[in-house]
XYZ file of N, CA and C in Angstrom:
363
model
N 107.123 133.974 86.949
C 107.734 132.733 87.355
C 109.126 132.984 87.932
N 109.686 133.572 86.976
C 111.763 134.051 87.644
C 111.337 135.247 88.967
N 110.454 135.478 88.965
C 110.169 136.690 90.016
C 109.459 136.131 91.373
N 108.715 135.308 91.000
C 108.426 134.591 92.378
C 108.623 134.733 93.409
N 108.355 135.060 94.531
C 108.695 135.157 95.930
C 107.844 134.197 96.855
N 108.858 133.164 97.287
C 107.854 132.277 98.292
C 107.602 132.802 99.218
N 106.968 132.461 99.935
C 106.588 132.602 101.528
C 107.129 130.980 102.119
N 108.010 131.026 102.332
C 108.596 129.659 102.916
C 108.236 129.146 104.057
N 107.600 130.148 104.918
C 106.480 129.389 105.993
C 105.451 129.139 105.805
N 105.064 129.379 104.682
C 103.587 128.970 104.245
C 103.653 127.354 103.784
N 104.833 127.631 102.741
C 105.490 126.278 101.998
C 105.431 125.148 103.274
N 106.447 125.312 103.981
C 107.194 124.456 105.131
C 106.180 123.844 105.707
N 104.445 124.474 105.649
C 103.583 123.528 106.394
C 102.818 123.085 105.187
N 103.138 122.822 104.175
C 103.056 121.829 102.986
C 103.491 120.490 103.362
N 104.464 120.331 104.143
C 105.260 119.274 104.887
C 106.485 119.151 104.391
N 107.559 117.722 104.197
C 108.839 118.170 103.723
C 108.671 117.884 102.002
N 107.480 117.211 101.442
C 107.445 117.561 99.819
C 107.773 118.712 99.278
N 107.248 119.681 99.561
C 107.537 120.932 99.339
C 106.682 121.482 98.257
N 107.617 122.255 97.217
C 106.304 122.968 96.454
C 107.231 122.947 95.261
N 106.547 122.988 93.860
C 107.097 122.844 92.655
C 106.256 124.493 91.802
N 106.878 125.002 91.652
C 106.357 126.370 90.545
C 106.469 125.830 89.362
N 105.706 125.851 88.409
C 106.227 126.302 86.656
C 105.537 126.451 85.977
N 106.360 127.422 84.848
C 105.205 127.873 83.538
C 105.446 127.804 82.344
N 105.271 127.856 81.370
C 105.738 128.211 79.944
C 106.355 129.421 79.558
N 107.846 129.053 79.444
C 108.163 130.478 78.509
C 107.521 131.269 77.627
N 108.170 132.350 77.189
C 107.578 133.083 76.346
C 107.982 132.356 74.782
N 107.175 132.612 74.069
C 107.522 132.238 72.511
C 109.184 133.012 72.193
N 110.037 131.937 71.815
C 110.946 131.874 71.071
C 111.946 132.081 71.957
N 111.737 131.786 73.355
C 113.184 131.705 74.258
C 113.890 130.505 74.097
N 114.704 130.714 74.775
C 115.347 129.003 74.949
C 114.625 127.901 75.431
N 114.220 128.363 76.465
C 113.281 127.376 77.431
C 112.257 127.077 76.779
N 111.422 125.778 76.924
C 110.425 125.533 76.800
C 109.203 125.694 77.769
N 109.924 125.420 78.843
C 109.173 125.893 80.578
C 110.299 126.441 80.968
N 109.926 126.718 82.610
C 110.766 126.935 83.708
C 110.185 126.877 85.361
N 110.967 126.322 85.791
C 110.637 125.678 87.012
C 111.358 126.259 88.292
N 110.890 126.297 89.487
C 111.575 126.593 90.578
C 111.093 125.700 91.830
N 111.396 125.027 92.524
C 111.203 124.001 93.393
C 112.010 124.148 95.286
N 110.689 124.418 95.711
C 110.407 125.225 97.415
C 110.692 123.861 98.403
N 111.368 122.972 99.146
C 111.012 122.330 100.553
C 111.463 122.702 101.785
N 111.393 123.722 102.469
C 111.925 124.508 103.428
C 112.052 123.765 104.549
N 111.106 122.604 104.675
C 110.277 122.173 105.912
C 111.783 120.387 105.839
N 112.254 119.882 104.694
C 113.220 119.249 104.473
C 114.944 120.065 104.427
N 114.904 121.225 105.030
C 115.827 121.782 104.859
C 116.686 122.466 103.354
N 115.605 122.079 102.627
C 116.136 123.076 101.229
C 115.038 124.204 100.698
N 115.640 125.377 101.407
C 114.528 126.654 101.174
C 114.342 126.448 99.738
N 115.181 126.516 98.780
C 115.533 126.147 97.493
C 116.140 125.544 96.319
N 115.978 124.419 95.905
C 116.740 123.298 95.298
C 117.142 123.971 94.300
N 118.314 124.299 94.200
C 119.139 125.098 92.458
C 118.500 124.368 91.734
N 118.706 123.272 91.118
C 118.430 122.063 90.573
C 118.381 120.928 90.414
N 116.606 120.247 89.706
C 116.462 119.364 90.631
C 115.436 118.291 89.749
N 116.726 116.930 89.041
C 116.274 116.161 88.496
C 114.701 115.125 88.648
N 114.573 115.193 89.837
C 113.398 114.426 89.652
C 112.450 115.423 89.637
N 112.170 116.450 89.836
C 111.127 116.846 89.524
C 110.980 117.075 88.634
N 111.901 117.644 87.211
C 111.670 117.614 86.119
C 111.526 115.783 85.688
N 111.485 114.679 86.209
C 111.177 113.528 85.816
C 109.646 113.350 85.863
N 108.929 114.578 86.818
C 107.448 114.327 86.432
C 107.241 116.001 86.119
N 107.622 116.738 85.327
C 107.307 117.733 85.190
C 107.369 117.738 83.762
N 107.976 116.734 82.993
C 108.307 116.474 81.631
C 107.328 116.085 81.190
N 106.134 114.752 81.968
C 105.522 114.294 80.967
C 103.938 115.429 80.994
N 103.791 116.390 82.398
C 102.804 117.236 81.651
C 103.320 117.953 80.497
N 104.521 118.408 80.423
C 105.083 119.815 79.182
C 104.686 119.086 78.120
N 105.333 117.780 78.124
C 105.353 117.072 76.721
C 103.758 117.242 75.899
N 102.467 116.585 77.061
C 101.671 116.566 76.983
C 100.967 118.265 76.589
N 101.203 119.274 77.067
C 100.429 120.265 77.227
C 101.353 120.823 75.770
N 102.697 120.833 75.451
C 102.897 121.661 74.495
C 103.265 120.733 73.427
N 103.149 119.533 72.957
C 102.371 118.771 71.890
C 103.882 118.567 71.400
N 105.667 118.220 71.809
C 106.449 117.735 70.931
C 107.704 117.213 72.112
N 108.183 115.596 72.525
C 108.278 114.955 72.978
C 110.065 115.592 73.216
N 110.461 116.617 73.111
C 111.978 116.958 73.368
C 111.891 118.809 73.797
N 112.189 118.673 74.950
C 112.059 120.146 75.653
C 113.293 120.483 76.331
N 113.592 121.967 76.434
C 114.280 122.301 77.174
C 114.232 122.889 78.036
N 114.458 122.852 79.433
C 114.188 123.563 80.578
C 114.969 124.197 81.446
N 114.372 125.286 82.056
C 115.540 125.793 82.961
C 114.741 125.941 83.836
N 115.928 125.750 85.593
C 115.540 125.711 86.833
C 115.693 127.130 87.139
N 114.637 128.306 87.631
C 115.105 129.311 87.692
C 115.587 129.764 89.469
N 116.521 129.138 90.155
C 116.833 129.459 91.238
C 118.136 130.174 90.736
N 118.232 131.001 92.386
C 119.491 131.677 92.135
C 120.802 131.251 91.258
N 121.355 129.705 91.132
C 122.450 129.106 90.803
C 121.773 129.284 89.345
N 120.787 128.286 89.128
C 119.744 128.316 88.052
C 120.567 126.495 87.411
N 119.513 126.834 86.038
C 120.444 125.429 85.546
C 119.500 124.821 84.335
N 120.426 124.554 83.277
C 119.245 123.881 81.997
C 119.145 122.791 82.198
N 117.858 121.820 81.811
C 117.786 120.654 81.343
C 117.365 120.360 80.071
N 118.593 119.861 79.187
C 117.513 119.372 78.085
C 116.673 117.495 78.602
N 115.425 118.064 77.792
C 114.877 116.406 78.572
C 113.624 116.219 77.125
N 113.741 114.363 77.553
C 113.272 114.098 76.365
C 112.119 112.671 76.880
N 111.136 112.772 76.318
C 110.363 111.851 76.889
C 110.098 110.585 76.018
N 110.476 109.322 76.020
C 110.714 108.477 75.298
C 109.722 107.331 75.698
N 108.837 106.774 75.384
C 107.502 105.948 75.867
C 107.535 106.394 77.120
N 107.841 105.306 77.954
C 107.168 105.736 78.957
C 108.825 106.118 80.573
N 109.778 107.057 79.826
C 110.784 107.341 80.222
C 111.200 108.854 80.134
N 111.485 109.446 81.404
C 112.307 110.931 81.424
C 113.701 110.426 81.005
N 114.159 111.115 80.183
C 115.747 111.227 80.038
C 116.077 112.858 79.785
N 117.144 113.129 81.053
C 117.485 114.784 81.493
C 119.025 114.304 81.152
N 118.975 115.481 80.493
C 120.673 115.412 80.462
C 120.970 117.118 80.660
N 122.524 117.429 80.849
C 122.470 118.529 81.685
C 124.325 118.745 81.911
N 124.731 119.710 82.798
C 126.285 119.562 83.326
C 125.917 119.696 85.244
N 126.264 118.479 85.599
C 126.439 118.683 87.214
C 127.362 118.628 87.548
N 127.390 119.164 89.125
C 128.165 119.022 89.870
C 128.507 118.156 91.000
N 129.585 117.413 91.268
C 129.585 116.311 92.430
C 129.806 117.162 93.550
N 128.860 116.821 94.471
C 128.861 117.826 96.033
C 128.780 116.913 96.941
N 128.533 115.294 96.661
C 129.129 114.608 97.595
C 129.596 112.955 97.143
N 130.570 112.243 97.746
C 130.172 111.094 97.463
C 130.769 110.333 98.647
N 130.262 108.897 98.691
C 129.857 108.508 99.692
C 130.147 107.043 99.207
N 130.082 105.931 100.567
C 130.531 103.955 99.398
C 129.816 103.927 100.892
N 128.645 102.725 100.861
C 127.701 102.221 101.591
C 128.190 100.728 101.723
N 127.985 100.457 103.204
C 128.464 99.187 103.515
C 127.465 98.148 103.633
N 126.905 97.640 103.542
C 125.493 96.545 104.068
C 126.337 94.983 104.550
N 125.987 94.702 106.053
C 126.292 93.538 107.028
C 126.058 92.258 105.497
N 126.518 91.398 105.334
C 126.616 90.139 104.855
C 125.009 89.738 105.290
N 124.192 89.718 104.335
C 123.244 89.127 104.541
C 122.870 87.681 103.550
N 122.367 86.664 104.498
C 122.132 85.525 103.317
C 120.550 85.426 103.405
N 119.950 85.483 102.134
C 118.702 85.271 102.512
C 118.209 83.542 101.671
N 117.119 83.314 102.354
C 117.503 81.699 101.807
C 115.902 81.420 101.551
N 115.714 80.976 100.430
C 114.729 80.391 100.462
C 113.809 78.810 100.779
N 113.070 78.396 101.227
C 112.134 76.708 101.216
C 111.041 76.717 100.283
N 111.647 75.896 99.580
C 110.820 75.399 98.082
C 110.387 74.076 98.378
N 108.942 73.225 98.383
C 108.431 72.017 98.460
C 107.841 71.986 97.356
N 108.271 70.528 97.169
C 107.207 70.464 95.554
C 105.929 69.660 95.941
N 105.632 70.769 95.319
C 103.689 69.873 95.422
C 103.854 68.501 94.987
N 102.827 67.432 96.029
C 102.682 66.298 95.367
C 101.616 66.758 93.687
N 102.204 66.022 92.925
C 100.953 65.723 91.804
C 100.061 64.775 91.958
């Protein structure tokens, strides 16, 4: 899994989804899995790390290794843990990030209006 070598042109005509690796650690590491996540074809040969996919990568682990609180690591070059915990029907990742961008979005004044008639009775 940490050894992996994509073929990123193979990936890239996957389209821009890309490709998700992962497996189960070995007994008694830190990790519970570990993951590495390919979209070449969206401009990220390799996502260091990368919350939503552990948002559906949680509820197979949970499922396949039978106890609802895991820890994971992204194994790309940067790399990166998640602890994550699956709570009915909810991912919760917690973790240390980094801010690499931010941004304040403007949207034009929109009024939207509704017409309500009341049915005769």
């Amino acid at each position: 899994m940490r050894g992996f070598v994509p073929d990123l042109a193979a990936i890239a005509n996957l389209g821009p989804v890309g490709l998700v690796v992962t497996g189960q650690e070995a007994e008694g590491a830190k990790a519970d899995f570990v993951s590495r996540y390919f979209a070449p074809r969206a401009g990220i040969p390799e996502d260091p790390v990368t919350g939503s996919i552990h948002a559906t990568l949680v509820p197979y682990w949970v499922a396949r290794l039978g106890h609802d609180k895991l820890m994971a690591y992204q194994a790309s070059a940067r790399g990166g843990w998640l602890d994550c915990e699956l709570t009915n029907d909810r991912v919760n990742l917690r973790g240390n990030a980094v801010t690499f961008m931010e941004a304040t979005l403007s949207l034009p004044n929109i009024s939207i209006g509704a017409h309500i008639e009341k049915a005769d009775a």
